[in-house]
PDB file of C-alpha atoms in Angstrom:
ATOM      1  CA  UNK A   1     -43.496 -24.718  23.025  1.00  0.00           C
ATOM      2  CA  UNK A   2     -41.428 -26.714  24.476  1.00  0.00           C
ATOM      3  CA  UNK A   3     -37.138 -26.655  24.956  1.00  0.00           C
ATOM      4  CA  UNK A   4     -36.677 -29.107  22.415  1.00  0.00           C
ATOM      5  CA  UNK A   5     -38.647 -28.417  19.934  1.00  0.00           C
ATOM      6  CA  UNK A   6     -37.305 -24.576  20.248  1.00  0.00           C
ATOM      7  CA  UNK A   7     -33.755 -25.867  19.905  1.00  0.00           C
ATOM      8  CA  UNK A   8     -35.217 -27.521  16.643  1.00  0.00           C
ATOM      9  CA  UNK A   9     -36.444 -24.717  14.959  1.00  0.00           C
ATOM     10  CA  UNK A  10     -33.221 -22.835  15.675  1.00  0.00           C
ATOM     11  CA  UNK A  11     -31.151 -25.571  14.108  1.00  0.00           C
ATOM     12  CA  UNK A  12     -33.339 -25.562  11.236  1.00  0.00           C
ATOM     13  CA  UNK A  13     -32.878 -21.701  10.606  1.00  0.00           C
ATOM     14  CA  UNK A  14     -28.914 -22.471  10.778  1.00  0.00           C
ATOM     15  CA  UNK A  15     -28.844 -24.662   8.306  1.00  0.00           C
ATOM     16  CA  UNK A  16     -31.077 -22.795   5.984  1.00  0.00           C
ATOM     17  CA  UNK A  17     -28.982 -20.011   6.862  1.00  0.00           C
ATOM     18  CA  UNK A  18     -26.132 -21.642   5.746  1.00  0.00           C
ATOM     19  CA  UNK A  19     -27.379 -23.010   3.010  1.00  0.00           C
ATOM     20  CA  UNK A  20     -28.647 -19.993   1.480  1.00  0.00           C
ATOM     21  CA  UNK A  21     -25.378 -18.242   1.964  1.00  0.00           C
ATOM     22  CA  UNK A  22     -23.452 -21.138   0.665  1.00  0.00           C
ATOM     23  CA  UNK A  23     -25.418 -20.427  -2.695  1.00  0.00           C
ATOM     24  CA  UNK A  24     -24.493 -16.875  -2.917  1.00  0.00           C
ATOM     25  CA  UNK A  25     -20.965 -18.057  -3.003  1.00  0.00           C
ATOM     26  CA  UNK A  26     -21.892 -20.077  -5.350  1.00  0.00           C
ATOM     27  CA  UNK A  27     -23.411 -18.344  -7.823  1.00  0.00           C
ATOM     28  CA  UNK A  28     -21.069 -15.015  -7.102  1.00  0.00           C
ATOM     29  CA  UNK A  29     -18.196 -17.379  -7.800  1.00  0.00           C
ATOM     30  CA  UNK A  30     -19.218 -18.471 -10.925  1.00  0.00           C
ATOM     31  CA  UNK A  31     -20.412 -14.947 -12.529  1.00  0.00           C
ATOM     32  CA  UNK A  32     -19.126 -11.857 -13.491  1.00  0.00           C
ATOM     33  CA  UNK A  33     -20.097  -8.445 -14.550  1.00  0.00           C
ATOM     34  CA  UNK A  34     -19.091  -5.488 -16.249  1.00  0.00           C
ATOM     35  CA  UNK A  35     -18.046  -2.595 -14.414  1.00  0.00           C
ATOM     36  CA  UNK A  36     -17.750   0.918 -16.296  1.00  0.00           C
ATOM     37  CA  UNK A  37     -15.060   3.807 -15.473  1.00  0.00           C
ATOM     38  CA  UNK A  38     -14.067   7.029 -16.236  1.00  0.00           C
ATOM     39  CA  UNK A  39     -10.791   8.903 -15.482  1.00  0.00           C
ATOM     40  CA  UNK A  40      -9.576  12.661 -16.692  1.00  0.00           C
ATOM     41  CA  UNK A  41      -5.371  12.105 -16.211  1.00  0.00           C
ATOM     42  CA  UNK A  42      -2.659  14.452 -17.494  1.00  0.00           C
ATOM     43  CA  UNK A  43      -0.766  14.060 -20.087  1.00  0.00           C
ATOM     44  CA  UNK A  44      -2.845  12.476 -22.249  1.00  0.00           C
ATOM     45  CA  UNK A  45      -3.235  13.673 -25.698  1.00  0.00           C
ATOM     46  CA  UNK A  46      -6.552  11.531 -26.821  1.00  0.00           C
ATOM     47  CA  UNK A  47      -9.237   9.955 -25.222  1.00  0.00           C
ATOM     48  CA  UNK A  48      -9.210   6.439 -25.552  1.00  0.00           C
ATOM     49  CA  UNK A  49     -10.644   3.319 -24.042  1.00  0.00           C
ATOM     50  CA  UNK A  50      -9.043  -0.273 -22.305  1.00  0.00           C
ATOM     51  CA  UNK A  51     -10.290  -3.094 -20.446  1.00  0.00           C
ATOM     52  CA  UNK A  52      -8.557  -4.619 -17.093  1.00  0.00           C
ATOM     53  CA  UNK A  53      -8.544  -7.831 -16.399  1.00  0.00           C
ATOM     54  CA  UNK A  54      -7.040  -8.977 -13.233  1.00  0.00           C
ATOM     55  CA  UNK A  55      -7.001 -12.325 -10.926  1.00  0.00           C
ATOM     56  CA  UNK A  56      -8.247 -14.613 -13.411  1.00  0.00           C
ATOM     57  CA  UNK A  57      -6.635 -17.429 -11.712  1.00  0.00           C
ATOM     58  CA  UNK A  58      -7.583 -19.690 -14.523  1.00  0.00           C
ATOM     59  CA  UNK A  59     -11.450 -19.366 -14.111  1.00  0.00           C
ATOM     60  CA  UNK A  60     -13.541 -20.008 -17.103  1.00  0.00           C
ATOM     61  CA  UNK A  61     -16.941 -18.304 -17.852  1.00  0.00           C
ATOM     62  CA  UNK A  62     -18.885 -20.222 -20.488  1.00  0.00           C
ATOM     63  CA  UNK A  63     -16.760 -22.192 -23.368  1.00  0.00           C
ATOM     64  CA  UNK A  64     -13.582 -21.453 -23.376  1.00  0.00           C
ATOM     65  CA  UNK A  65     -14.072 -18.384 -21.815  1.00  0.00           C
ATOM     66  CA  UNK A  66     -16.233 -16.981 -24.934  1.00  0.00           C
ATOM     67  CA  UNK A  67     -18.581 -15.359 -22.230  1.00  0.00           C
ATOM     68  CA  UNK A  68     -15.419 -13.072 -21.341  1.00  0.00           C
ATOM     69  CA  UNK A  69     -14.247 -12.728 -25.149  1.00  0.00           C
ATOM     70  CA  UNK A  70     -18.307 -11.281 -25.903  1.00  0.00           C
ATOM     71  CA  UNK A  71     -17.783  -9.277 -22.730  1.00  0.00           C
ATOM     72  CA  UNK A  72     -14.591  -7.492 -24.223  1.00  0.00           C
ATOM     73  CA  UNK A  73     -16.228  -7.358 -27.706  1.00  0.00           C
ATOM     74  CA  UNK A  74     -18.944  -5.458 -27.095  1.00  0.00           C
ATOM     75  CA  UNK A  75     -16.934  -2.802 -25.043  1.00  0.00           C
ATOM     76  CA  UNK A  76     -14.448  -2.698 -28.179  1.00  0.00           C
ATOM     77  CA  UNK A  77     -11.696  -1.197 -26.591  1.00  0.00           C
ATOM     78  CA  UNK A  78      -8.239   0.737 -28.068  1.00  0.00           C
ATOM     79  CA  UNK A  79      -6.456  -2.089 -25.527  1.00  0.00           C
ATOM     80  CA  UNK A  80      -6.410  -4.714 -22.414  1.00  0.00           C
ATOM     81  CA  UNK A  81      -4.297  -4.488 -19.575  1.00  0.00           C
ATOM     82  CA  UNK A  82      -3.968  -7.858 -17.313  1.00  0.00           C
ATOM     83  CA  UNK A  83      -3.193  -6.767 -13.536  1.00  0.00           C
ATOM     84  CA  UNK A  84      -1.779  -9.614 -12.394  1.00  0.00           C
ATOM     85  CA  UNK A  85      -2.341 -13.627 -11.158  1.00  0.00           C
ATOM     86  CA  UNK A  86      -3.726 -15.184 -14.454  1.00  0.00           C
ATOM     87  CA  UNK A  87      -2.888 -18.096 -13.253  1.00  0.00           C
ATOM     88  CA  UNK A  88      -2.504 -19.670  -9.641  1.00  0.00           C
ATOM     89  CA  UNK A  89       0.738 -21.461  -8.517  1.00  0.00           C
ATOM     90  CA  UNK A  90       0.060 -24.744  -8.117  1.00  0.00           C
ATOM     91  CA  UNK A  91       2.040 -27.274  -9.385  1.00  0.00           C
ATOM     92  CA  UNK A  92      -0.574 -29.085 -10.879  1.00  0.00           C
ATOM     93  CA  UNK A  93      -2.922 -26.904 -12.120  1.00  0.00           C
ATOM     94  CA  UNK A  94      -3.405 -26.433 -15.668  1.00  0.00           C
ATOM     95  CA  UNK A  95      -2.679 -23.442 -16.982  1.00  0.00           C
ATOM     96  CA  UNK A  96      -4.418 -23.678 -20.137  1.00  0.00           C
ATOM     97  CA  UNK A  97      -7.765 -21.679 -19.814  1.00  0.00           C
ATOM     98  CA  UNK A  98      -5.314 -18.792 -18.698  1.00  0.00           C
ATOM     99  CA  UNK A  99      -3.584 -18.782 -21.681  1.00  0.00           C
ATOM    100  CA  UNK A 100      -5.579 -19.980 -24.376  1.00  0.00           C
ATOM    101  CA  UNK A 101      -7.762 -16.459 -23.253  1.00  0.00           C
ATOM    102  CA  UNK A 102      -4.567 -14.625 -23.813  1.00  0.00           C
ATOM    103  CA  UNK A 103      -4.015 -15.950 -27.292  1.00  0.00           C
ATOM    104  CA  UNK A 104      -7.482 -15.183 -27.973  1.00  0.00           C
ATOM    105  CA  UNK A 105      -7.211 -11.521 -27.021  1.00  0.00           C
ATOM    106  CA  UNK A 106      -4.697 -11.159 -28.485  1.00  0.00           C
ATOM    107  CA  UNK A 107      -5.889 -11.820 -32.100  1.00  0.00           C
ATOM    108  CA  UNK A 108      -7.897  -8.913 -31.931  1.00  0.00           C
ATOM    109  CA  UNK A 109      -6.212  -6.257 -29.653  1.00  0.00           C
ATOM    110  CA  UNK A 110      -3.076  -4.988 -27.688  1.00  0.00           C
ATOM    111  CA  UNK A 111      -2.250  -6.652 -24.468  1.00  0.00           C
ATOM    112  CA  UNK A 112      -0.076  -4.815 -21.527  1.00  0.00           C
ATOM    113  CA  UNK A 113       0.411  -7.917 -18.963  1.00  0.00           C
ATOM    114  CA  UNK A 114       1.796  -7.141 -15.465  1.00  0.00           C
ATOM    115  CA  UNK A 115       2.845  -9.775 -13.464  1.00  0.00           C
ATOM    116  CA  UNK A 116       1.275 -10.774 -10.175  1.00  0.00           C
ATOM    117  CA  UNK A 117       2.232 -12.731  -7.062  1.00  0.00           C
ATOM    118  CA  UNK A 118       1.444 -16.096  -8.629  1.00  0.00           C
ATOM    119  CA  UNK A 119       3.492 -15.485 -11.513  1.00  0.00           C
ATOM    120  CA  UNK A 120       6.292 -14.280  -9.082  1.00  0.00           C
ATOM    121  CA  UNK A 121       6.124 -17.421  -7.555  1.00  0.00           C
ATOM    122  CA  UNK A 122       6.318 -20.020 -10.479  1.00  0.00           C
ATOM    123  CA  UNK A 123       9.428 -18.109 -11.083  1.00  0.00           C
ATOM    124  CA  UNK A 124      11.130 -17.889  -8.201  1.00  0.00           C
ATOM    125  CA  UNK A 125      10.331 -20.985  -7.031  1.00  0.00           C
ATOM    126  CA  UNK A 126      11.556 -23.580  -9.399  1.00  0.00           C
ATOM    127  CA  UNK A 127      12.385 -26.495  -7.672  1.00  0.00           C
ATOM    128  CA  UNK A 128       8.456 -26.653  -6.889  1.00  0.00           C
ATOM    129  CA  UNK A 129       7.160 -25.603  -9.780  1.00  0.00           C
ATOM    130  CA  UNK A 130       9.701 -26.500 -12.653  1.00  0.00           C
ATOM    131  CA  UNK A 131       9.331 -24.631 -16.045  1.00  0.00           C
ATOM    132  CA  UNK A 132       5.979 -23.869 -15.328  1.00  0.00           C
ATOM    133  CA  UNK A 133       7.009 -20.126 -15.964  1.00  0.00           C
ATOM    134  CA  UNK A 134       8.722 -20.595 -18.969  1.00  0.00           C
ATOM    135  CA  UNK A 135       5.925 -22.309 -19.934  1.00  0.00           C
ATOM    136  CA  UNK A 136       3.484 -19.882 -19.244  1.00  0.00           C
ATOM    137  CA  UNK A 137       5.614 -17.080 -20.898  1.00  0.00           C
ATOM    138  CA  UNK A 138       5.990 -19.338 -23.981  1.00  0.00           C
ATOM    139  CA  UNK A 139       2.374 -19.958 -24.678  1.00  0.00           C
ATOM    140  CA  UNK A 140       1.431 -16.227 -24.257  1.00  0.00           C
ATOM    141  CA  UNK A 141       4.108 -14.712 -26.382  1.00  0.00           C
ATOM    142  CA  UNK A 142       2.483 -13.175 -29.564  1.00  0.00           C
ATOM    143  CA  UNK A 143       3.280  -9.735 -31.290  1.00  0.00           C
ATOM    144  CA  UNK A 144       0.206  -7.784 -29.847  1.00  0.00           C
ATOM    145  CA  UNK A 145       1.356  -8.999 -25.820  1.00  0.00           C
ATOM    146  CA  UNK A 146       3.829  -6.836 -23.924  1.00  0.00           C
ATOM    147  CA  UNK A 147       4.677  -8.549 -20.763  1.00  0.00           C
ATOM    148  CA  UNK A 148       6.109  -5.471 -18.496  1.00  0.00           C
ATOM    149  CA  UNK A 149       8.521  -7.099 -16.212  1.00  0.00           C
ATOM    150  CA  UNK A 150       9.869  -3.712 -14.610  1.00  0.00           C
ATOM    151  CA  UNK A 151       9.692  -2.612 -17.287  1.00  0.00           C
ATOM    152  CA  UNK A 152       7.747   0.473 -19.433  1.00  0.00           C
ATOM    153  CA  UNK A 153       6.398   0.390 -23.001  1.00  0.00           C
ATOM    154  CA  UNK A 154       4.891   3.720 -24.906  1.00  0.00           C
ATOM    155  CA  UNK A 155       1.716   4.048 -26.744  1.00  0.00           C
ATOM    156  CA  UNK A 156       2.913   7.272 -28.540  1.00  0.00           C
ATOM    157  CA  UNK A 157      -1.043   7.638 -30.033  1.00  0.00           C
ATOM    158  CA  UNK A 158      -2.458   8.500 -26.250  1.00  0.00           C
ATOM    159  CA  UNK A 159       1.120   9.970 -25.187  1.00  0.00           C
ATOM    160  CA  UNK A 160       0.791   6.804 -22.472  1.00  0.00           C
ATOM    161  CA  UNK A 161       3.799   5.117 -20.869  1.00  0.00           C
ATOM    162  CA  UNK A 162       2.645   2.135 -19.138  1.00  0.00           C
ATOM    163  CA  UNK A 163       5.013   0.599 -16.684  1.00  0.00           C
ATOM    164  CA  UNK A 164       4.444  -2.811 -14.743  1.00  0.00           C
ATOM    165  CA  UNK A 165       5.752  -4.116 -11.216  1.00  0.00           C
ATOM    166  CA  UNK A 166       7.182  -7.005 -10.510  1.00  0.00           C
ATOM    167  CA  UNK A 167       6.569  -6.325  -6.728  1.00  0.00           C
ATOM    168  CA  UNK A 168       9.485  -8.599  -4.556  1.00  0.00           C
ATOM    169  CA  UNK A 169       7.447 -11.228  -2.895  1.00  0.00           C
ATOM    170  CA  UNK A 170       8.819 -10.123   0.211  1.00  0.00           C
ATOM    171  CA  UNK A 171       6.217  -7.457   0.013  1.00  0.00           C
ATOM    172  CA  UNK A 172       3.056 -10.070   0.087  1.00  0.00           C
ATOM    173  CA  UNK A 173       3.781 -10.861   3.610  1.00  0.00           C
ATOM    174  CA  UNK A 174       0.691 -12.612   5.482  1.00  0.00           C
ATOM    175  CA  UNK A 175      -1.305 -10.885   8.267  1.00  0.00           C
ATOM    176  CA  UNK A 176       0.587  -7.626   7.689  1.00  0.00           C
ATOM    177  CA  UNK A 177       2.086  -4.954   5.569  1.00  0.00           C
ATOM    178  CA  UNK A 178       5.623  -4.714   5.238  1.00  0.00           C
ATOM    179  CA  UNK A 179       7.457  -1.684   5.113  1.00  0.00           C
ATOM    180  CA  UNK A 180       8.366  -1.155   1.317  1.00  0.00           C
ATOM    181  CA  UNK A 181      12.470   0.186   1.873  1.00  0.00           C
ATOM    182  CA  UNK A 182      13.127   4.208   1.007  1.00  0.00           C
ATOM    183  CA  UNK A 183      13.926   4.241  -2.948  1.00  0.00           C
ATOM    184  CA  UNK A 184      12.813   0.541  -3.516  1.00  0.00           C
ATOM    185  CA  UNK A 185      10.355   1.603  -6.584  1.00  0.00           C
ATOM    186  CA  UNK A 186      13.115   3.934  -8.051  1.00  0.00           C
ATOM    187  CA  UNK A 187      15.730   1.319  -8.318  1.00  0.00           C
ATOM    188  CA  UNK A 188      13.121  -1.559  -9.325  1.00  0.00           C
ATOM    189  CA  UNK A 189      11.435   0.502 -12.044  1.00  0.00           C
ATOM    190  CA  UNK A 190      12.325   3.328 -14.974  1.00  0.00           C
ATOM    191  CA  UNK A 191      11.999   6.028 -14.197  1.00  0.00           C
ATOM    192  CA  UNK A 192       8.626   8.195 -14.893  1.00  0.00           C
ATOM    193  CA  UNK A 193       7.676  10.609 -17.819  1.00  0.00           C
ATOM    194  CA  UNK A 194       6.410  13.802 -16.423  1.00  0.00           C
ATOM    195  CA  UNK A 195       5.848  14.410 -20.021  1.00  0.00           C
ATOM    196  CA  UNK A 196       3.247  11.604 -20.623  1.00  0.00           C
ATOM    197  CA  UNK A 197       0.357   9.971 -18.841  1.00  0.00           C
ATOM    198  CA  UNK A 198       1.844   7.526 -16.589  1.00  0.00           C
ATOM    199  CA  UNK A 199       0.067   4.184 -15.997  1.00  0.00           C
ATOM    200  CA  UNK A 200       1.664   1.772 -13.600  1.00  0.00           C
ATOM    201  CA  UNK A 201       0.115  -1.815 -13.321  1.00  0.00           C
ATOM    202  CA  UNK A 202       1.111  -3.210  -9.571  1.00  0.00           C
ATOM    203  CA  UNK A 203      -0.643  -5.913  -8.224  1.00  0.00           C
ATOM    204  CA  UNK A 204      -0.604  -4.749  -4.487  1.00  0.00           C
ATOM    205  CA  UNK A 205      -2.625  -2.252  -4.077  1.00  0.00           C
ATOM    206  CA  UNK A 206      -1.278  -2.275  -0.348  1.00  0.00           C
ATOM    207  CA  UNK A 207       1.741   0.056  -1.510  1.00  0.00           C
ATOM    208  CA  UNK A 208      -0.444   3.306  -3.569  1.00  0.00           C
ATOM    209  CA  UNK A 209       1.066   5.763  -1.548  1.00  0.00           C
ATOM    210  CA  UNK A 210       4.600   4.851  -2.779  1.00  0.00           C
ATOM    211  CA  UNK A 211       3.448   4.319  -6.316  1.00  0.00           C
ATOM    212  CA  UNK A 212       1.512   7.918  -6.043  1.00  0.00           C
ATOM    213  CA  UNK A 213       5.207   9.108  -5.217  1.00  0.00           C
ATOM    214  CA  UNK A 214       6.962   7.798  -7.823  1.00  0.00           C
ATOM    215  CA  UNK A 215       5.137   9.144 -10.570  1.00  0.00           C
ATOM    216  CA  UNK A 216       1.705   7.582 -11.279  1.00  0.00           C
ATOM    217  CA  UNK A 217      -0.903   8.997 -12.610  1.00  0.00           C
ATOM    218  CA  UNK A 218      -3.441   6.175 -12.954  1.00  0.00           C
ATOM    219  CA  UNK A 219      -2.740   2.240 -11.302  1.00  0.00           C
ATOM    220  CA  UNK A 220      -4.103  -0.620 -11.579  1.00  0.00           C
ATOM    221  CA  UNK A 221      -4.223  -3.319  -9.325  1.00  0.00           C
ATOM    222  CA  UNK A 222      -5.989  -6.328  -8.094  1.00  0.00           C
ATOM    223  CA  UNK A 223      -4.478  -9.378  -5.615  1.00  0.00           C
ATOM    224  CA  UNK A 224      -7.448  -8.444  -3.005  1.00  0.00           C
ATOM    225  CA  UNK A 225     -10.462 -10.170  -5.025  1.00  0.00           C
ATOM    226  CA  UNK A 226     -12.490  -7.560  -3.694  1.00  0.00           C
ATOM    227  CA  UNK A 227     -12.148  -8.900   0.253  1.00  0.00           C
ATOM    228  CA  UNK A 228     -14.456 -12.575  -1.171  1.00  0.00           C
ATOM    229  CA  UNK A 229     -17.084 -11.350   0.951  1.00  0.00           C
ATOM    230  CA  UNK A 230     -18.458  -7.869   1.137  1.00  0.00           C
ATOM    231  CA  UNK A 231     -20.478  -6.429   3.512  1.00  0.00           C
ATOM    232  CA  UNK A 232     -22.285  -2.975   3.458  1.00  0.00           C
ATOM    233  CA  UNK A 233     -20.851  -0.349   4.885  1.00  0.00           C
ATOM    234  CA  UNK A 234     -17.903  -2.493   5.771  1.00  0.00           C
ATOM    235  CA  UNK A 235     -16.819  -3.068   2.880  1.00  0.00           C
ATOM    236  CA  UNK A 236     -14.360  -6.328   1.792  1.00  0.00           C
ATOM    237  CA  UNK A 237     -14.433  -8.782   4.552  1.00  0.00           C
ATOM    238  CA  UNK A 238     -10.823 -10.454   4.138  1.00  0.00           C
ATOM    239  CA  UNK A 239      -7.663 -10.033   1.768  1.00  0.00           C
ATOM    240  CA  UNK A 240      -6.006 -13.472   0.719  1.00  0.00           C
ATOM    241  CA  UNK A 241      -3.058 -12.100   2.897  1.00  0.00           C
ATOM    242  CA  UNK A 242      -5.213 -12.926   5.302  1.00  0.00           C
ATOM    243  CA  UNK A 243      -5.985  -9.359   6.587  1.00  0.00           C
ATOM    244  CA  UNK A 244      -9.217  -8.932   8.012  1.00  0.00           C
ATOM    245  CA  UNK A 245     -11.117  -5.562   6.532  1.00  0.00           C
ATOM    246  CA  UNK A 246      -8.255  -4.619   4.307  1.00  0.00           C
ATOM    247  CA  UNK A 247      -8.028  -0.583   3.550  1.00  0.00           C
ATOM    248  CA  UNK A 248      -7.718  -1.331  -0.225  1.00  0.00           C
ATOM    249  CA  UNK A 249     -10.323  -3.763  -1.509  1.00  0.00           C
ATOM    250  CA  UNK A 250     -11.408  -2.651  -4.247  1.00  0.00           C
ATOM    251  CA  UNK A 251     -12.527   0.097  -6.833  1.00  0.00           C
ATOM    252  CA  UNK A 252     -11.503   4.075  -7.261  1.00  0.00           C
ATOM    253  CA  UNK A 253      -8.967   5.375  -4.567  1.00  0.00           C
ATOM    254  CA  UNK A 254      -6.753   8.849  -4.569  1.00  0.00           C
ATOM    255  CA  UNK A 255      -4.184   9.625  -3.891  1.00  0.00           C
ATOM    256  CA  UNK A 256      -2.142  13.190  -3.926  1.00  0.00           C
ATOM    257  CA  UNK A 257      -2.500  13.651  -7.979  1.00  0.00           C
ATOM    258  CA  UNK A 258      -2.881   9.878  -8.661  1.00  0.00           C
ATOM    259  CA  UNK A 259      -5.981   7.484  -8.799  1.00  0.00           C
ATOM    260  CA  UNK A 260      -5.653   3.666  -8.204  1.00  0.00           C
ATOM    261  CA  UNK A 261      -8.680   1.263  -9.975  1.00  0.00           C
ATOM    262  CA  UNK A 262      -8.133  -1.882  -7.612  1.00  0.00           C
ATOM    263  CA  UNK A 263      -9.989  -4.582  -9.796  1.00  0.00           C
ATOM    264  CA  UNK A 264     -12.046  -6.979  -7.761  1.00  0.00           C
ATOM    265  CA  UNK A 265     -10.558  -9.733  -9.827  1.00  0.00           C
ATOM    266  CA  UNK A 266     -12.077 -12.334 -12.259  1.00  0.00           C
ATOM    267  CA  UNK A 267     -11.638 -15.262 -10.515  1.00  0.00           C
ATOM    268  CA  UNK A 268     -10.488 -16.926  -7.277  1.00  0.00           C
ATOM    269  CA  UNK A 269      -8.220 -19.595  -5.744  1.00  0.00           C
ATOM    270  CA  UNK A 270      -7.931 -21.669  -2.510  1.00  0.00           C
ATOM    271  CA  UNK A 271     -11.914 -21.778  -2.069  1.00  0.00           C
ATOM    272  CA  UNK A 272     -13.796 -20.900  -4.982  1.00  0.00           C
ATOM    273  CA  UNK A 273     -16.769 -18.891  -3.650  1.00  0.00           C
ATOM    274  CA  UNK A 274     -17.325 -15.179  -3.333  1.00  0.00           C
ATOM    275  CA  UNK A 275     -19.959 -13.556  -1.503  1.00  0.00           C
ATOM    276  CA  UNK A 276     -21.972 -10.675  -2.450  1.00  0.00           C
ATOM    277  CA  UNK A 277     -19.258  -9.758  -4.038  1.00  0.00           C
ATOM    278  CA  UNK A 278     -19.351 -11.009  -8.298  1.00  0.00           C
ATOM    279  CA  UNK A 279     -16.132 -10.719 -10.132  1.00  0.00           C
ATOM    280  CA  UNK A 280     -15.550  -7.812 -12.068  1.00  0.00           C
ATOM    281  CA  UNK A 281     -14.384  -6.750 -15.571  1.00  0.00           C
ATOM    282  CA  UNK A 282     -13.402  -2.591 -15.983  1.00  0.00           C
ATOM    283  CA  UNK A 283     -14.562  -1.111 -19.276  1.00  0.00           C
ATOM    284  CA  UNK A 284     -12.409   2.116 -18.627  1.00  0.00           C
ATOM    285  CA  UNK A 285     -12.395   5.352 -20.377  1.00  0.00           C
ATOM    286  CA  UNK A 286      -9.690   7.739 -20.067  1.00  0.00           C
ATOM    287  CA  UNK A 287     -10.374  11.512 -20.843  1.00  0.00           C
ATOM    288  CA  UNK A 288      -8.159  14.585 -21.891  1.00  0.00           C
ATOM    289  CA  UNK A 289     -10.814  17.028 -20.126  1.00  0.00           C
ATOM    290  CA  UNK A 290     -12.733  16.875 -17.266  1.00  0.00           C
ATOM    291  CA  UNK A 291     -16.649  17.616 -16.697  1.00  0.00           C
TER     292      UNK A 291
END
């Protein structure tokens, strides 16, 4: 066989290559599925069951995001905690499919919304992106969502205090992790319940350690989208901080007494495309005893 033809059949296998893992993007960008957990946490007084939803970044599955409302139906659960980034900051993105899935959850259940980097940033950020905040706030406010802000709320029927972190943007930093200053979380957050089951929603999952000293029992994050590509035995390829093989990238970690469920996220921003690596929804059951 000759040189050139040789080089031929080489390209050929490239670009098949290619193409091939172009469509796993494709299709693992545009699908999710339905992941089920199971915690045993102190403090709580019944068992009871939520959903977390986190990194939605304004992707829709089906009409109207019905394929996520059947998703949540069939699980049926006591509540729904949002981990962060339902939308994406960009000043002209839409941020419609976001919300009009919040109002729709919110019909028929109990929403605990913590805030995420991209929500941070509409904020913060005005003179870029306007009201788009305000906005955003305004078309999810209903009686059954509790946007946590630094902030805690009680749901006296579980004895559960959930608490969510508006993490300083500071702490996002690109390429590395920034050293989170002594006492940050105890002056940016109230202070824990020993009494009850402590849930803290934090988008970074980069910072557990801290948030197992403060007082969590159980948190739930997101922010990493599960690394967009996963390989095995190596687990997430890349955070979108940029860090290559990121500790944290997604599903059950522990640490001291406390557990963090880092969501692989629902959607995706920048480049939508995920390989081998489908978004996820949590169907989560917490337990008063353990098996």
């Amino acid at each position: 066989m000759s040189m050139q033809s040789i080089l031929g059949i080489g390209i050929l296998v490239i670009v098949i290559m290619a193409a091939a893992l172009l469509a796993v993007g494709l299709i693992d960008g545009n699908r999710f599925v339905t992941v089920k957990e199971e915690f045993c946490l102190a403090g709580l007084t019944k068992e009871c069951r939520f959903v977390l939803i986190s990194d939605l970044h304004n992707k829709v599955y089906g009409k109207n995001n019905d394929k996520v409302m059947e998703a949540v139906r069939k699980i049926n659960p006591d509540f729904i905690i949002l981990a962060g980034d339902l939308v994406t900051s960009k000043a002209s993105e839409d941020m419609t499919p976001g919300i009009e899935l919040v109002k729709a959850l919110g019909r028929e259940y109990r929403i605990y919304y913590g805030l995420g980097n991209h929500e941070s940033k509409l904020r913060q950020c005005p003179d870029k992106f306007d009201d788009k905040f305000d906005r955003l706030m305004d078309g999810i406010k209903d009686k059954n969502v509790f946007l946590l802000d630094n902030t805690s709320v009680d749901i006296p029927e579980y004895q559960i205090r959930v608490t969510g972190l508006d993490l300083d943007l500071k702490y996002f930093a690109h390429f590395r992790i920034r050293k989170m200053e002594d006492g940050y979380l105890q002056k940016t957050l109230p202070k824990y319940d020993k009494s009850k089951c402590n849930i803290l929603i934090a988008h970074n999952p980069d910072y557990f350690e801290q948030y197992a000293r403060w007082g969590a029992d159980l948190v739930l994050s997101g922010h990493v989208h599960g690394g967009i590509m996963r390989l095995p035995f190596l687990g997430g390829v890349i955070a979108p901080s940029y860090k290559i093989f990121p500790k944290y990238d997604g599903g059950v970690f522990k640490s001291e007494n406390a557990t963090m469920l880092l969501g692989r996220g629902m959607g995706s921003h920048t480049i939508p495309l995920r390989f081998f690596n489908p978004a996820e929804l949590y169907d989560v059951t917490l337990k008063t005893k353990c098996e």
